[in-house]
Coordinates of C-alpha atoms in Angstrom, one line a residue:
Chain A
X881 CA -0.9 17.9 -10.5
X882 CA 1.2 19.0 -7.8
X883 CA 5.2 18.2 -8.7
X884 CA 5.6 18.5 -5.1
X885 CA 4.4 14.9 -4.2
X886 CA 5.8 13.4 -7.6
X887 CA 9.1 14.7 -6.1
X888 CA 8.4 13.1 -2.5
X889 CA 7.9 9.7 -4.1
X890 CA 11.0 10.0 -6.9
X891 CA 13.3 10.7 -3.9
X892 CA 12.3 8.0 -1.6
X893 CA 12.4 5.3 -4.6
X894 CA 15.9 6.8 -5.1
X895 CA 16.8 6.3 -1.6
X896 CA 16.0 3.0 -1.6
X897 CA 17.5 2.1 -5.3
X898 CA 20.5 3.7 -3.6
X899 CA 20.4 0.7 -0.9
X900 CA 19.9 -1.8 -3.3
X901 CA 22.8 -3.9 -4.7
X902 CA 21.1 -5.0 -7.8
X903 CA 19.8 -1.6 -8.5
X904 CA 23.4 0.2 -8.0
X905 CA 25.0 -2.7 -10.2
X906 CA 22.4 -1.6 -13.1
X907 CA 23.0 2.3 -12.8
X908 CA 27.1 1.6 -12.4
X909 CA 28.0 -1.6 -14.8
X910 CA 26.7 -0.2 -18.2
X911 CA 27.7 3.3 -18.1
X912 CA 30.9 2.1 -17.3
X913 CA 31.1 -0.8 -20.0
X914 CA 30.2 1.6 -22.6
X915 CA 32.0 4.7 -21.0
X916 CA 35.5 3.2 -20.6
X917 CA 35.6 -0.2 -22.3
X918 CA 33.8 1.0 -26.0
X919 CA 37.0 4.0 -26.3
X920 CA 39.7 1.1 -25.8
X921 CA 38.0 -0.5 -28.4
X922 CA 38.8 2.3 -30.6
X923 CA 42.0 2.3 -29.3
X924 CA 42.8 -1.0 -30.2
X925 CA 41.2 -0.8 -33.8
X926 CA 43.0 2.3 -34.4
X927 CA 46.7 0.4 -33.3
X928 CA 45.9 -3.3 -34.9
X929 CA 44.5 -0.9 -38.4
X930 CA 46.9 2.1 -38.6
X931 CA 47.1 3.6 -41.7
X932 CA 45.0 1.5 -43.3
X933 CA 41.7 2.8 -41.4
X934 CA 40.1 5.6 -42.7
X935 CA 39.0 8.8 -40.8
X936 CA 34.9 8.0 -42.3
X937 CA 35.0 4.6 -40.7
X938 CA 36.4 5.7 -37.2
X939 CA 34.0 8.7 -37.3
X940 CA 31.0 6.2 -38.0
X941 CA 32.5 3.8 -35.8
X942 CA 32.4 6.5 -32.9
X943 CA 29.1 7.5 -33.4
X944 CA 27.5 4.0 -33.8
X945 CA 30.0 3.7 -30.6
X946 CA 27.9 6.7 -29.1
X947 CA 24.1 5.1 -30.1
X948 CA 24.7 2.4 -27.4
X949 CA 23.6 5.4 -24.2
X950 CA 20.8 5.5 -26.5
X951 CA 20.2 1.6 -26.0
X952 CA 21.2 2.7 -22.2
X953 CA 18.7 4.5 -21.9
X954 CA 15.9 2.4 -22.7
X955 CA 17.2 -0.3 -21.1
X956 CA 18.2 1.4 -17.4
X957 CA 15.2 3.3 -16.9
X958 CA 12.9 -0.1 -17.4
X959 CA 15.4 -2.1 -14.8
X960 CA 14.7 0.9 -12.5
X961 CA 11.1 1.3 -12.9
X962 CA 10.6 -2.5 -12.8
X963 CA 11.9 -2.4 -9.6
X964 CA 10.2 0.1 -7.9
X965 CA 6.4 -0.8 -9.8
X966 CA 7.1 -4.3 -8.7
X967 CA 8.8 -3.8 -5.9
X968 CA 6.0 -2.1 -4.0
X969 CA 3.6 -4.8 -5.3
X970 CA 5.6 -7.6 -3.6
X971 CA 6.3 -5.5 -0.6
X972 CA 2.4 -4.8 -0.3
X973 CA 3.5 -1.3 0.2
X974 CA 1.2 -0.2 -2.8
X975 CA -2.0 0.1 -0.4
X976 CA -0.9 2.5 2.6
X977 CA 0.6 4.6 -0.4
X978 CA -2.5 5.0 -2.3
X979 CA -4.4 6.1 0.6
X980 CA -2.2 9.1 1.1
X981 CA -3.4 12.1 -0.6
X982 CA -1.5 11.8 -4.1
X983 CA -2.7 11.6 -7.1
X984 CA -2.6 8.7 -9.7
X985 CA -0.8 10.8 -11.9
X986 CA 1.5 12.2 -8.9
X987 CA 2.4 8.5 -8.2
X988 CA 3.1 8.0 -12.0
X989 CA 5.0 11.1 -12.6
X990 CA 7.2 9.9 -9.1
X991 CA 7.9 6.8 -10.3
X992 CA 9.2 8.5 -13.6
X993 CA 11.4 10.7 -12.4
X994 CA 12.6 8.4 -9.6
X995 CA 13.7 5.8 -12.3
X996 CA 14.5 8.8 -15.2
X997 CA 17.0 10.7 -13.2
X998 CA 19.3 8.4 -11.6
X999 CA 19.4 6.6 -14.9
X1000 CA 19.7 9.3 -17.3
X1001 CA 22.3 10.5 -14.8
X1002 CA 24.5 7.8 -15.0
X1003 CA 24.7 7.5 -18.7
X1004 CA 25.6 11.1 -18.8
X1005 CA 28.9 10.5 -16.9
X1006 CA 29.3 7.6 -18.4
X1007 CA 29.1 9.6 -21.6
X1008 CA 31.4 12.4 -20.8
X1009 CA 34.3 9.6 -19.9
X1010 CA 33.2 8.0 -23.5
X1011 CA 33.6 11.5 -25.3
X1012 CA 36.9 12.7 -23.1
X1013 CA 38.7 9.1 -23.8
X1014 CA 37.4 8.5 -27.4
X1015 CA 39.0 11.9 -28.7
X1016 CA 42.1 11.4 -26.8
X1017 CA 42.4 7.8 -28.3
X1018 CA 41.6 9.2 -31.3
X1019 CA 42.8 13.2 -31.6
X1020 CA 46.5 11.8 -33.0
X1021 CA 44.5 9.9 -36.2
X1022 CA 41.7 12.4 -36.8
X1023 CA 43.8 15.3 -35.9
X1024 CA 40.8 16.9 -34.3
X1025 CA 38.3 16.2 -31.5
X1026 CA 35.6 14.3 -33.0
X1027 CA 33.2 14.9 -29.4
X1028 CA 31.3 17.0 -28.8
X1029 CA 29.1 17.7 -32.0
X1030 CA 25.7 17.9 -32.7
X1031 CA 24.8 13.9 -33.4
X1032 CA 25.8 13.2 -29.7
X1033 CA 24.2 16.8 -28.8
X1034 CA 21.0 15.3 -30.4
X1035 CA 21.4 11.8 -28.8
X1036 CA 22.5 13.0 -25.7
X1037 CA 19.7 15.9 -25.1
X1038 CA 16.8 15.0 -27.3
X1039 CA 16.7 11.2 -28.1
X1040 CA 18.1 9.6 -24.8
X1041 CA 15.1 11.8 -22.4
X1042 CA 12.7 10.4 -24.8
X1043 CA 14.3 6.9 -24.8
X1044 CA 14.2 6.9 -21.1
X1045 CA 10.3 8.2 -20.9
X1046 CA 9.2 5.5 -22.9
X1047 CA 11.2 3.4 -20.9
X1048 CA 9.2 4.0 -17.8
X1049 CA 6.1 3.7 -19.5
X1050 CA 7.0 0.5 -21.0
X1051 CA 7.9 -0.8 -17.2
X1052 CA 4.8 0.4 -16.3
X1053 CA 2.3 -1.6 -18.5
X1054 CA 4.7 -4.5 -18.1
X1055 CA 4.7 -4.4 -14.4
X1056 CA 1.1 -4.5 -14.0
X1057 CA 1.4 -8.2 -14.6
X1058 CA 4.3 -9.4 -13.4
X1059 CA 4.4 -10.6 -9.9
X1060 CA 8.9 -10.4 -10.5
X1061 CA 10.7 -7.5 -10.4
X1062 CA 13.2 -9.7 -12.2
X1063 CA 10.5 -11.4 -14.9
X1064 CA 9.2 -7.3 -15.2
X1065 CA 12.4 -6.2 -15.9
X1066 CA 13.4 -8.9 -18.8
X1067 CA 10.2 -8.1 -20.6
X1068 CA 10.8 -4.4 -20.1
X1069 CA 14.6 -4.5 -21.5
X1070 CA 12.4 -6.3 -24.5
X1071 CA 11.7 -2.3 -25.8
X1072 CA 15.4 -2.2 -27.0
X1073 CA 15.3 -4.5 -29.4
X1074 CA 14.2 -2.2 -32.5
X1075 CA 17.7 -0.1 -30.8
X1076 CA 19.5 -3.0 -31.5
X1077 CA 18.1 -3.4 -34.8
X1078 CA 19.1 0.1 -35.7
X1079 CA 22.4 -0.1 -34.2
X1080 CA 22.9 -3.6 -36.7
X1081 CA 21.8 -1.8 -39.6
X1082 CA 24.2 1.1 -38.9
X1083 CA 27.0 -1.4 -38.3
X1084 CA 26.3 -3.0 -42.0
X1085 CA 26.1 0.3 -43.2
X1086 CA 22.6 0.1 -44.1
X1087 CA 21.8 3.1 -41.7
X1088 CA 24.4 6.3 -41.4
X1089 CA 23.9 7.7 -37.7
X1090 CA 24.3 11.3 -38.0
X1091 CA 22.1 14.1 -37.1
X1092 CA 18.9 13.9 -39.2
X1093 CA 19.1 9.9 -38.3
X1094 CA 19.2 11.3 -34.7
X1095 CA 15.9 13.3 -35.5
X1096 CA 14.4 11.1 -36.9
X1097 CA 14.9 8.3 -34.9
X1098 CA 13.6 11.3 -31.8
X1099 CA 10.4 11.6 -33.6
X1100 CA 9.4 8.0 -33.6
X1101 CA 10.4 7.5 -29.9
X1102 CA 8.2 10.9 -29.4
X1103 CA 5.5 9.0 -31.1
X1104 CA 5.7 6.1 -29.3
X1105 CA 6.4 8.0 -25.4
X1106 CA 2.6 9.7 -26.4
X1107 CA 1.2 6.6 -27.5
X1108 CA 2.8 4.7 -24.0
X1109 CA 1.4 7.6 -22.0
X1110 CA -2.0 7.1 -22.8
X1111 CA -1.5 3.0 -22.6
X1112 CA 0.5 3.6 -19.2
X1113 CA -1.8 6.0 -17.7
X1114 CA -4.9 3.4 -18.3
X1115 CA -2.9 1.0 -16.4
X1116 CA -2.0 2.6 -13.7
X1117 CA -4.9 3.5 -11.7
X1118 CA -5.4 2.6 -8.0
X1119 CA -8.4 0.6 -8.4
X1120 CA -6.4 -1.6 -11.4
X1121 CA -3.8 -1.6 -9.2
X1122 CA -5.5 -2.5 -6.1
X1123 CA -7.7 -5.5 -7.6
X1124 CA -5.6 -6.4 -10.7
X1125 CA -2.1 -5.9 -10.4
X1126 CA -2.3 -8.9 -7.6
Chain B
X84 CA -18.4 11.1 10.9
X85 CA -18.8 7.8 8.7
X86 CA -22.5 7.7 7.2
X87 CA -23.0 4.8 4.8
X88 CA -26.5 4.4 3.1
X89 CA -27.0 1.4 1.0
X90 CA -23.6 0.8 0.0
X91 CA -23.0 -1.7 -2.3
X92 CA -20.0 -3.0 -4.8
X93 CA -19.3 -5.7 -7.3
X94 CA -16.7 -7.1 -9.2
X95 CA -18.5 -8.7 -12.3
X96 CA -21.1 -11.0 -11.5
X97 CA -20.0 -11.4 -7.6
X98 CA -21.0 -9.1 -5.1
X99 CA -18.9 -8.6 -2.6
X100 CA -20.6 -5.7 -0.3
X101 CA -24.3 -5.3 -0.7
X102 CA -26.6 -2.8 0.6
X103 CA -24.5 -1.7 3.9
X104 CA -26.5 0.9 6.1
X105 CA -24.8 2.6 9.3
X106 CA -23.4 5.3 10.7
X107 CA -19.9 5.5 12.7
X108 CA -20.0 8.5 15.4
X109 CA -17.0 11.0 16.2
X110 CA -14.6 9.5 18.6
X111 CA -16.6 5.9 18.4
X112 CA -14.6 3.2 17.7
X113 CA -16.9 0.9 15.6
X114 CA -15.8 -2.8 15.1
X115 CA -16.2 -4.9 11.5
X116 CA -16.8 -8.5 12.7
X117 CA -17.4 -11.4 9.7
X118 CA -15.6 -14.1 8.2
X119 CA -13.0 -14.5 5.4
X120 CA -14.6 -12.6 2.0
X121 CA -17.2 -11.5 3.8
X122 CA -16.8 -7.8 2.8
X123 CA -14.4 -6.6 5.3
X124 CA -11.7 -5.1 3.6
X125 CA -14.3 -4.2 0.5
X126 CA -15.7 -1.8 2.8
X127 CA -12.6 -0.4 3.9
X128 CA -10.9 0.3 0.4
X129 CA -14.2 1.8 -0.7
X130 CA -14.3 4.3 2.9
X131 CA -10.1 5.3 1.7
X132 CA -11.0 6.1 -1.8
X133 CA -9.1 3.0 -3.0
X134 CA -12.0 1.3 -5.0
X135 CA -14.9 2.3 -6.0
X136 CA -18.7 1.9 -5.1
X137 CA -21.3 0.2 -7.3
X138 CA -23.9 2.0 -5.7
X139 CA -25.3 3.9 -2.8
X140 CA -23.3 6.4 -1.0
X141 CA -20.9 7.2 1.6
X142 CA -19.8 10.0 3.8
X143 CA -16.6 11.2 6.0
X144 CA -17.0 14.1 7.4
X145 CA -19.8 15.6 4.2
X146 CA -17.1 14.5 2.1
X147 CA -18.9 12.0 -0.6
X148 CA -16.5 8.9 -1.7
X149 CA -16.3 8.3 -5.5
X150 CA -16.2 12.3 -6.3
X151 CA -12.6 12.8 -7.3
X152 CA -12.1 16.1 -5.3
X153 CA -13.6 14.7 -2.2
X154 CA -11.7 11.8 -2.4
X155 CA -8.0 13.5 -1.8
X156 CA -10.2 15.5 1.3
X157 CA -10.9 12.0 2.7
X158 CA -7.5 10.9 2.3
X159 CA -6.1 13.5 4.3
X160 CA -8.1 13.3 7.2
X161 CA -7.8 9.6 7.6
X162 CA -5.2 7.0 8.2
X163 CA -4.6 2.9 6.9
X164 CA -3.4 0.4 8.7
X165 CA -3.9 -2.1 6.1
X166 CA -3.8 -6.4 6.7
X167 CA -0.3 -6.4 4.7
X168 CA 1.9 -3.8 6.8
X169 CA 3.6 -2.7 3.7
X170 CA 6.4 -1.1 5.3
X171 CA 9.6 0.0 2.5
X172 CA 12.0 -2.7 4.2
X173 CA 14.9 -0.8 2.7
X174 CA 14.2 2.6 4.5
X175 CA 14.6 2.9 8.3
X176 CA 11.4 3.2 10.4
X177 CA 12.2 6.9 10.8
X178 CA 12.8 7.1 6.7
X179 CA 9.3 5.0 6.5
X180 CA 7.6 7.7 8.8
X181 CA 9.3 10.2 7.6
X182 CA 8.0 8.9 3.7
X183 CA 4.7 9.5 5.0
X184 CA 4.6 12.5 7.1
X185 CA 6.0 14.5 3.7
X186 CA 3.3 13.0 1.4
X187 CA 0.5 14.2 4.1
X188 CA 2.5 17.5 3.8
X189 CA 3.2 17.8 7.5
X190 CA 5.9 20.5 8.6
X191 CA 9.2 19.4 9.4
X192 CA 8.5 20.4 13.0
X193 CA 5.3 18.7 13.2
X194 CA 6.8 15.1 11.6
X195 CA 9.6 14.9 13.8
X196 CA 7.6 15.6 16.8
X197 CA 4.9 13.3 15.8
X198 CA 6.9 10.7 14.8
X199 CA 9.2 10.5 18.2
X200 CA 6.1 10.7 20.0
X201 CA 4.5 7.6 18.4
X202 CA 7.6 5.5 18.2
X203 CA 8.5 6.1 21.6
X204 CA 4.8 5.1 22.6
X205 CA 5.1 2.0 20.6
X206 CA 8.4 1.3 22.1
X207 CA 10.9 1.6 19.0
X208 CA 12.0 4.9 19.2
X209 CA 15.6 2.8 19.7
X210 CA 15.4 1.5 16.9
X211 CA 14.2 4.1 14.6
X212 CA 17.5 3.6 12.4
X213 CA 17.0 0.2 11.4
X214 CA 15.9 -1.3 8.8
X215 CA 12.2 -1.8 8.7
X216 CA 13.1 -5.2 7.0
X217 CA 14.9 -6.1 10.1
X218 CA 12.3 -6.1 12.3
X219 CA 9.6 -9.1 13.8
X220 CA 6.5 -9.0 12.3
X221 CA 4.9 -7.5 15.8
X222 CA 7.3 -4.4 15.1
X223 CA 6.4 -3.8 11.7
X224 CA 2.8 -3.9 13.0
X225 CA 3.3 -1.3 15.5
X226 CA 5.6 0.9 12.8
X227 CA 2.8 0.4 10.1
X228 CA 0.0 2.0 13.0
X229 CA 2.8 4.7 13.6
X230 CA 2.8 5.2 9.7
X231 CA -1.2 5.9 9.9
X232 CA -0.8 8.3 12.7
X233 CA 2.1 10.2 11.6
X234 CA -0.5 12.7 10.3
X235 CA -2.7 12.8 12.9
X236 CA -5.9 11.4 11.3
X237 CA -9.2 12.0 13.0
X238 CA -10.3 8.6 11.3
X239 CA -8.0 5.5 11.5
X240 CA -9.2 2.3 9.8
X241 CA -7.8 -1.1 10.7
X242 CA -7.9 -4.2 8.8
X243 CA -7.0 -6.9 11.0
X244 CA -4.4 -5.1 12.9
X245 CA -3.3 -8.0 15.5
X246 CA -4.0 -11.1 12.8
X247 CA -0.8 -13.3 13.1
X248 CA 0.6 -11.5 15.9
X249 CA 1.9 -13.4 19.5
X250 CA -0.1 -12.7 22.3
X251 CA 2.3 -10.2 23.5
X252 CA 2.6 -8.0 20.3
X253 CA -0.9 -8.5 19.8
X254 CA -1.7 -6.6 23.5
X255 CA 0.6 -4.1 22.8
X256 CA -1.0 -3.3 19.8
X257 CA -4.6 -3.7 21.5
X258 CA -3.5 -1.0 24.1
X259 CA -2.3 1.5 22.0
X260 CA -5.4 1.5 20.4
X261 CA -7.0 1.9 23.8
X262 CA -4.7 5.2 23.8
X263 CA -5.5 6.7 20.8
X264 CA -9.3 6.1 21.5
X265 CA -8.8 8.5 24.5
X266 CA -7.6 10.7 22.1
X267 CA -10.9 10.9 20.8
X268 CA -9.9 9.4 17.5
X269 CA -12.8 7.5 15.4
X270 CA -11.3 4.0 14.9
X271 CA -13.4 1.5 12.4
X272 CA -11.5 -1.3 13.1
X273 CA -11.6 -4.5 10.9
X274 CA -11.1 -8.2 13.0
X275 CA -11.7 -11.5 12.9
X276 CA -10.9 -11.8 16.5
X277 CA -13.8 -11.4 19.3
X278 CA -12.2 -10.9 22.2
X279 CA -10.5 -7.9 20.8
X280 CA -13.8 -6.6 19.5
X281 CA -15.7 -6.8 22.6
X282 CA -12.9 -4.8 24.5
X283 CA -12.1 -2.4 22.4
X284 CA -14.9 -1.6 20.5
X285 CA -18.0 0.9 21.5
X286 CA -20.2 -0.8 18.7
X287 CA -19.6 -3.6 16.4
X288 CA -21.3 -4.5 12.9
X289 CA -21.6 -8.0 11.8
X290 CA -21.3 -8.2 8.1
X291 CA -20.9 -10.9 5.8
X292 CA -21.6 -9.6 2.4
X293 CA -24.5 -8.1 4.1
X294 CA -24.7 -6.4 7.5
X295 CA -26.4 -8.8 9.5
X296 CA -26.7 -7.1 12.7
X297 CA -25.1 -4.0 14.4
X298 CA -25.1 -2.7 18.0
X299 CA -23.1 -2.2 20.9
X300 CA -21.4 -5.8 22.4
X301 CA -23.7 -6.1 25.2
X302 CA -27.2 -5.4 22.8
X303 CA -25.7 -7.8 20.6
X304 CA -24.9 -10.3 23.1
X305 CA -28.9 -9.4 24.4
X306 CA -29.9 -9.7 21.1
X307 CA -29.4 -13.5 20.2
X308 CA -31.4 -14.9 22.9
X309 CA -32.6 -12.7 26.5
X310 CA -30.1 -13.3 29.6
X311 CA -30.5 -16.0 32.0
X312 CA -30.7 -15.8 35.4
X313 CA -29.0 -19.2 37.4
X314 CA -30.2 -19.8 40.5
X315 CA -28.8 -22.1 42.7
X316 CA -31.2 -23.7 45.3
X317 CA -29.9 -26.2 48.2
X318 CA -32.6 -28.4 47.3
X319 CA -35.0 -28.2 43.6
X320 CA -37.7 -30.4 42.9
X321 CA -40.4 -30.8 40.7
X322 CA -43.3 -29.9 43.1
X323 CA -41.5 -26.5 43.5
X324 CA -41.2 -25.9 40.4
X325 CA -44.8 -26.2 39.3
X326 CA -45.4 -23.7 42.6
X327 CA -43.2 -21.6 41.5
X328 CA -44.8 -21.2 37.9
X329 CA -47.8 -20.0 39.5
X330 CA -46.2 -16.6 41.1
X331 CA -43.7 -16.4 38.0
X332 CA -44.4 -15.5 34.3
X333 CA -41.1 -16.4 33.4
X334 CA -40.2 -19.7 31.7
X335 CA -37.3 -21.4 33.1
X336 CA -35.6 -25.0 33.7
X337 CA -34.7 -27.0 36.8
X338 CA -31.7 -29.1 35.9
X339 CA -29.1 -29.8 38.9
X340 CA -30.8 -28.1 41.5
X341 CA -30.4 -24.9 39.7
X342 CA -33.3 -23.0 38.1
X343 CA -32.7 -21.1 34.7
X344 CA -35.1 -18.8 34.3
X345 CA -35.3 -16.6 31.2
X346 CA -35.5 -12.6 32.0
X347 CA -35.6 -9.4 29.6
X348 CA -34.9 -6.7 32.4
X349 CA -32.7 -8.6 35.2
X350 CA -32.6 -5.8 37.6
X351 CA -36.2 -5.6 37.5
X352 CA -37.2 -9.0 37.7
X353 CA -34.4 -10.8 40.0
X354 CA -35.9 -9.9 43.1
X355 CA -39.2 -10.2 42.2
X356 CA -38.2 -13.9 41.5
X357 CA -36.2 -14.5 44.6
X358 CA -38.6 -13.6 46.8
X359 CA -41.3 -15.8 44.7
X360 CA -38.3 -18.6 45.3
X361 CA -38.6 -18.4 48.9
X362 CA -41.9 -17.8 49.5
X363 CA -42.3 -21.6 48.5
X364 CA -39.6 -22.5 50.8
X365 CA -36.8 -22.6 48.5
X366 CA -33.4 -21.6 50.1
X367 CA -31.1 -19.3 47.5
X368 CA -27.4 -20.4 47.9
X369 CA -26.2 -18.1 44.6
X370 CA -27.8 -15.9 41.9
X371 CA -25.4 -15.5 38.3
X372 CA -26.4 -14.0 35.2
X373 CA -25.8 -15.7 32.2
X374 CA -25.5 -13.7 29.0
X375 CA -24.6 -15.2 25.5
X376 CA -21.2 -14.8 24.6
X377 CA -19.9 -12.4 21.5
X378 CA -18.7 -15.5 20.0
X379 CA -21.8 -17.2 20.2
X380 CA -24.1 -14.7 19.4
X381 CA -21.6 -14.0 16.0
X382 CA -21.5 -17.7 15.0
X383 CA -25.4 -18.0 15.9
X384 CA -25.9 -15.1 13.3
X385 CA -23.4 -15.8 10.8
X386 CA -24.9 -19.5 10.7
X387 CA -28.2 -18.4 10.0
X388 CA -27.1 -16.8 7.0
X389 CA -26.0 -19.8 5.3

């Protein structure tokens, strides 16, 4: 596999995701939601609950707080992906572009990063203005900086990449059906769900999120990107595309 | 440069290419006549490595289709200009190009150069920073050949390249495949439309699920029935006739004071028949040819398929 002409691909789907309203809107209106708007939150829980609030709920508040880039991430990535997959099948462009010399698995691995980086990207920033604003909202009640530590560490580094893989691959066996990029993308935001679930439990305090919840939580997405792979892979192959995917 | 032996593919029970036999020379340009589903575009996706075969076998350039590392081999070498243009109507025409050129790893010198040169031959070098989205349909056609060419393909196929396209794009388009024939390009050019065939093409196949019949235009045209020759007398009558079948082995009709006669070798036997003509008194006022048309020598076969 030559990374080469994944590369080609990624920064051409970028290009044009770049030129796209709807695409900009999705890589610019979460991050910023959950960057900016989640720390006022805090904010305002910390002023309305003053002494009364205790240090373990804000910390578990900031880190459940912190599991929505997780969410993010499998969410962005799919309205990316769902784009592009679908995109190309309604612009016809899919034929000329699988008569080039690249490889199924190029194309695959093009799509992927094309919808993975810009994504992953903007949920970094997003999450740096999250971290910088929730510790200054919060540095006067905590007396220390509560981010960065090594359950964001986890979430940012290991769990998010992983989230936004399977992501992809979701979009991909989704796409190969849809004839929408819209109707693509609202099954594809469909592999969140168990986030949410996990986000609910945390929030009743059935689940604590801290590092070995981060892990774990890594391990099954791991599972479930190699599983998605194989799945994604079967779909996407020029002659499926070419006769079935219309 | 093409070879195809026995070539065949199905999709579950229907069969939608069977058995196709023939061979496409270097620098030919081979035409792909037949109707709606009759195989057309089958054919084509199976020559580009999109689909695969069911059976038999074919070659580009020694390079077998359906073996996996032939297959990127044959992609490089040739160039699609498929019936949906599918241009990326976000990108400009020189980002569309440019797409291309990178993914058949031409230099940056070499895309640049190549892509001037083609959009200034198809006339939109001026607007090579729009919008491919913003263009007529005739434009993106003529963008969507520059796309297959940016590479410099000794092979170009063509599926329907002028379908849908006003008479004006459509000669543009028609003549720029003229130009790159001189190039000594091999062209296999899918098309419904018979005009275009017969001018542009050196040979044409006839294929409707099977190939029905190959040859150049004018063997084709031969084939269906032999060429007339249309004789106009200033007078034709019966009694003349029946003369004239004595010194004639040629069958022919009087209708009109004009004599059809049927011929196989019209240089040979014209003058031989005029002379028979007026040896019996008959006065020649004009001597045509009448050959079957493409068109009717096409619907004649297709029909006889049915």
């Amino acid at each position: 596999m030559r990374i080469s002409k994944a590369w080609i691909v990624a920064a051409k789907d970028i290009r044009v995701f770049l030129r796209k309203r709807y695409t900009i809107y999705s890589l610019v209106v979460f991050p910023i939601i959950i960057g900016i708007g989640l720390p006022f939150v805090l904010n305002v829980v910390i002023s309305k609950q003053g002494a009364l609030l205790s240090t373990q709920h804000l910390t578990d508040l900031m880190s459940a707080f912190a599991f929505f880039f997780a969410i993010g991430a499998s969410v962005i990535p799919t309205l990316l992906a769902s784009y592009s997959l679908v995109g190309e099948k309604v612009e016809k462009s899919l034929e000329p572009l699988l008569a080039a010399p690249i490889t199924d698995s190029e194309l695959l691995l093009g799509k992927g990063i094309g919808a993975f980086f810009p994504s992953i990207g903007s949920l970094y920033i997003g999450s740096i203005v999250f971290m910088v604003l929730s510790d200054l909202f919060t540095h006067s009640t905590l007396g220390y900086y509560y981010f960065p530590n090594w359950t964001i560490g986890i979430l940012l580094l290991i769990l998010m990449p992983l989230l936004s893989v399977l992501s992809v691959e979701w979009s991909v066996i989704v796409s190969a059906r849809a004839t929408d990029p819209r109707a693509a993308q609202l099954q594809g935001v469909l592999i969140a769900i168990p986030l949410f679930f996990i986000y609910v439990a945390t929030e009743v305090g059935a689940i604590k999120l801290n590092t070995t919840t981060i892990w774990i939580i890594s391990g099954a997405a791991f599972i479930a990107d190699i599983i998605l792979f194989f799945l994604s892979t079967k779909t996407f192959q020029r002659e499926e595309i070419l006769t079935k995917w219309n | 440069m093409i070879s195809v032996e026995n070539l065949t593919r199905k999709f579950g029970e229907l069969t939608a290419v069977e058995g196709l036999t023939f061979q496409v020379e270097e620098g030919e340009v081979f035409g792909f006549l037949g109707p709606n589903g009759a195989g057309k575009t089958t054919t084509v996706r199976m020559l580009c490595c999109l689909i695969s075969k069911t059976s038999g076998d074919a070659r580009i350039n020694d390079y077998h289709i359906g073996k996996e590392a032939d297959s990127l081999q044959i992609r490089k070498m040739i160039g699609l200009v498929p019936d949906n243009v599918g241009l990326y109507d976000d990108l400009s025409a020189f980002e569309n190009l440019d797409f291309y050129g990178k993914l058949y790893e031409c230099t940056e010198g070499r895309r640049k150069e190549n892509i001037e040169r083609f959009l200034k031959m198809l006339e939109l070098w001026d607007r090579k920073d729009a919008r491919a989205g913003s263009f007529s349909k005739g434009m993106k056609q003529k963008l969507a050949l520059a796309r297959a060419l940016v590479h410099e393909p000794k092979i170009l196929f063509m599926d329907e390249p002028t379908a849908n396209l006003d008479p004006e794009s459509a000669k543009t388009v028609r003549d720029f495949i003229m130009e790159i024939k001189k190039q000594g390009r091999t062209i296999f050019l899918n098309t419904h439309n018979l005009d275009e065939a017969q001018r542009i093409c050196d040979r044409i196949g006839i294929i409707k699920t099977k190939l029905l019949s190959i040859g150049t235009p004018e063997q084709l045209r031969k084939s269906l029935a032999g060429p007339k020759t249309v004789i106009r007398l200033a007078q034709a009558s019966e009694a003349m006739a029946n003369s004239l079948r004595k010194l004639i082995p040629n069958k022919f009709e009087v209708s009109d004071n004009k004599l059809l006669i049927d011929v196989t070798d019209p240089d040979k036997e014209n003058p031989s028949i005029i002379a028979a003509i007026t040896s019996i008194g008959g006065q020649v006022r004009e001597v045509t040819q009448l050959v079957p048309t493409l068109e009717e020598v096409y619907l004649q076969i297709v029909k006889e398929t049915k």
